[in-house]
PDB file of C-alpha atoms in Angstrom:
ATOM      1  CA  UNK A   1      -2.670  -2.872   3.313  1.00  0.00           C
ATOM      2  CA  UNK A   2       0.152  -0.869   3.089  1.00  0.00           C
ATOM      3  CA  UNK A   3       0.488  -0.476   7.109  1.00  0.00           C
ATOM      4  CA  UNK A   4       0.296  -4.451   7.174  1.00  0.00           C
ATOM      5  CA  UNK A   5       3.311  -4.724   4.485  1.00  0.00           C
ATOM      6  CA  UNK A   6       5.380  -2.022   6.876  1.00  0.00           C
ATOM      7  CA  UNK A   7       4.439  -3.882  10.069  1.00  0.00           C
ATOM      8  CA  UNK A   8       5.550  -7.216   8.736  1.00  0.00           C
ATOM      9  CA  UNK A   9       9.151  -5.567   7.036  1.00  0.00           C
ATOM     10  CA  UNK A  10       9.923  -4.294  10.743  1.00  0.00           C
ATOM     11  CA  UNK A  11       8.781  -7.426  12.431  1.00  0.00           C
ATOM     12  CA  UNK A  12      11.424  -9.485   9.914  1.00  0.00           C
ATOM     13  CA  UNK A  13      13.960  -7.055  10.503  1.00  0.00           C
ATOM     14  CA  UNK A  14      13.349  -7.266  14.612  1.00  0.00           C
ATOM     15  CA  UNK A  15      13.636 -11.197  14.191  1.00  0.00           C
ATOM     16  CA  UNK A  16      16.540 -11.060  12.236  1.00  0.00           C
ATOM     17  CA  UNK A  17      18.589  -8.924  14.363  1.00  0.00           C
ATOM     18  CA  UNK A  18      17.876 -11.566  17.335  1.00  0.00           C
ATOM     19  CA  UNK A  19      18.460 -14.782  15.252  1.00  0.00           C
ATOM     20  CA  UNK A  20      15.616 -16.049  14.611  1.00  0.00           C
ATOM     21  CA  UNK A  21      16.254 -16.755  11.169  1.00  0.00           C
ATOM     22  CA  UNK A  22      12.404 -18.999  10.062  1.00  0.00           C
ATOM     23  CA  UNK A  23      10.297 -16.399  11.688  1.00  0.00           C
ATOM     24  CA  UNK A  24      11.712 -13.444   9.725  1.00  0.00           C
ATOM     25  CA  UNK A  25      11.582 -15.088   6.732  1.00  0.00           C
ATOM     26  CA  UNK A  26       8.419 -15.947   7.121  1.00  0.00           C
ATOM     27  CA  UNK A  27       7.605 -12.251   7.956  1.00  0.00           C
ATOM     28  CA  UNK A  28       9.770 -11.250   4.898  1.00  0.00           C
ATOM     29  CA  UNK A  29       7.916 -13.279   2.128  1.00  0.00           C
ATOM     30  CA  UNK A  30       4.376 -12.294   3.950  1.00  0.00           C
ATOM     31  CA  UNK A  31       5.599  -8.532   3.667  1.00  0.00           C
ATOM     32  CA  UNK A  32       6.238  -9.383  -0.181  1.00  0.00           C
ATOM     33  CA  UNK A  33       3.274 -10.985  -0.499  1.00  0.00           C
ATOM     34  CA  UNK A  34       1.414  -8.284   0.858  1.00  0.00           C
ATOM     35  CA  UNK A  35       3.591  -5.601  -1.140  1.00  0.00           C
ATOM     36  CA  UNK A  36       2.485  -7.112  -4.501  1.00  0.00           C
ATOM     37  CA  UNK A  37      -1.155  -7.182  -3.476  1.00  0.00           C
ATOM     38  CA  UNK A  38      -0.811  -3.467  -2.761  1.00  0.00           C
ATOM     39  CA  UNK A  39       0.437  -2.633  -5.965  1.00  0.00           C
ATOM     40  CA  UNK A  40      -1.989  -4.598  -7.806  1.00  0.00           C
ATOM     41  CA  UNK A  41      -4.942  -3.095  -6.013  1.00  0.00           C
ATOM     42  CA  UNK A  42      -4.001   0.353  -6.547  1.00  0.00           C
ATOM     43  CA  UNK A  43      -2.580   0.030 -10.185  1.00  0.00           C
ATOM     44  CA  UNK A  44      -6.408  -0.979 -10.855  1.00  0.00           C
ATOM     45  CA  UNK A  45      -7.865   1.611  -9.047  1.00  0.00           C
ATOM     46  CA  UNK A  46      -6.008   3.985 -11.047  1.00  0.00           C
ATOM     47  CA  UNK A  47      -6.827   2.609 -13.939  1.00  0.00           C
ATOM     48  CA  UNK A  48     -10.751   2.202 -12.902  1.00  0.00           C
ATOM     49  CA  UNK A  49     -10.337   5.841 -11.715  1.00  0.00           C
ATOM     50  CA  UNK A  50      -9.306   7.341 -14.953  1.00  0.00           C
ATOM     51  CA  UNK A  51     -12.103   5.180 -17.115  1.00  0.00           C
ATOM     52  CA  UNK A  52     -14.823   6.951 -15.170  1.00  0.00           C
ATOM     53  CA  UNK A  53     -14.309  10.252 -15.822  1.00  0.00           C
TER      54      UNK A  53
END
């Protein structure tokens, strides 16, 4: 999920730099999006992780 967040950060940036403003910030807030799912998912599995042993 990680790799998705990363390939959505560079695609903003890419459309930014050529002016197309609505696409990369569409990328952007998918990348955040995506970001905060990440951390969610691996905050619990850390948490799950430690309960089991």
């Amino acid at each position: 999920m990680l790799r998705w967040t990363i390939t959505f950060i560079i695609l903003a940036i890419v459309a930014g730099i050529f002016g197309f403003g609505g696409i990369a910030a569409g990328a952007a807030s998918i990348a955040k999006i995506l970001f905060f799912i990440f951390i969610v998912l691996f905050i619990l599995s850390l948490i799950s992780g430690r309960s089991r042993v």
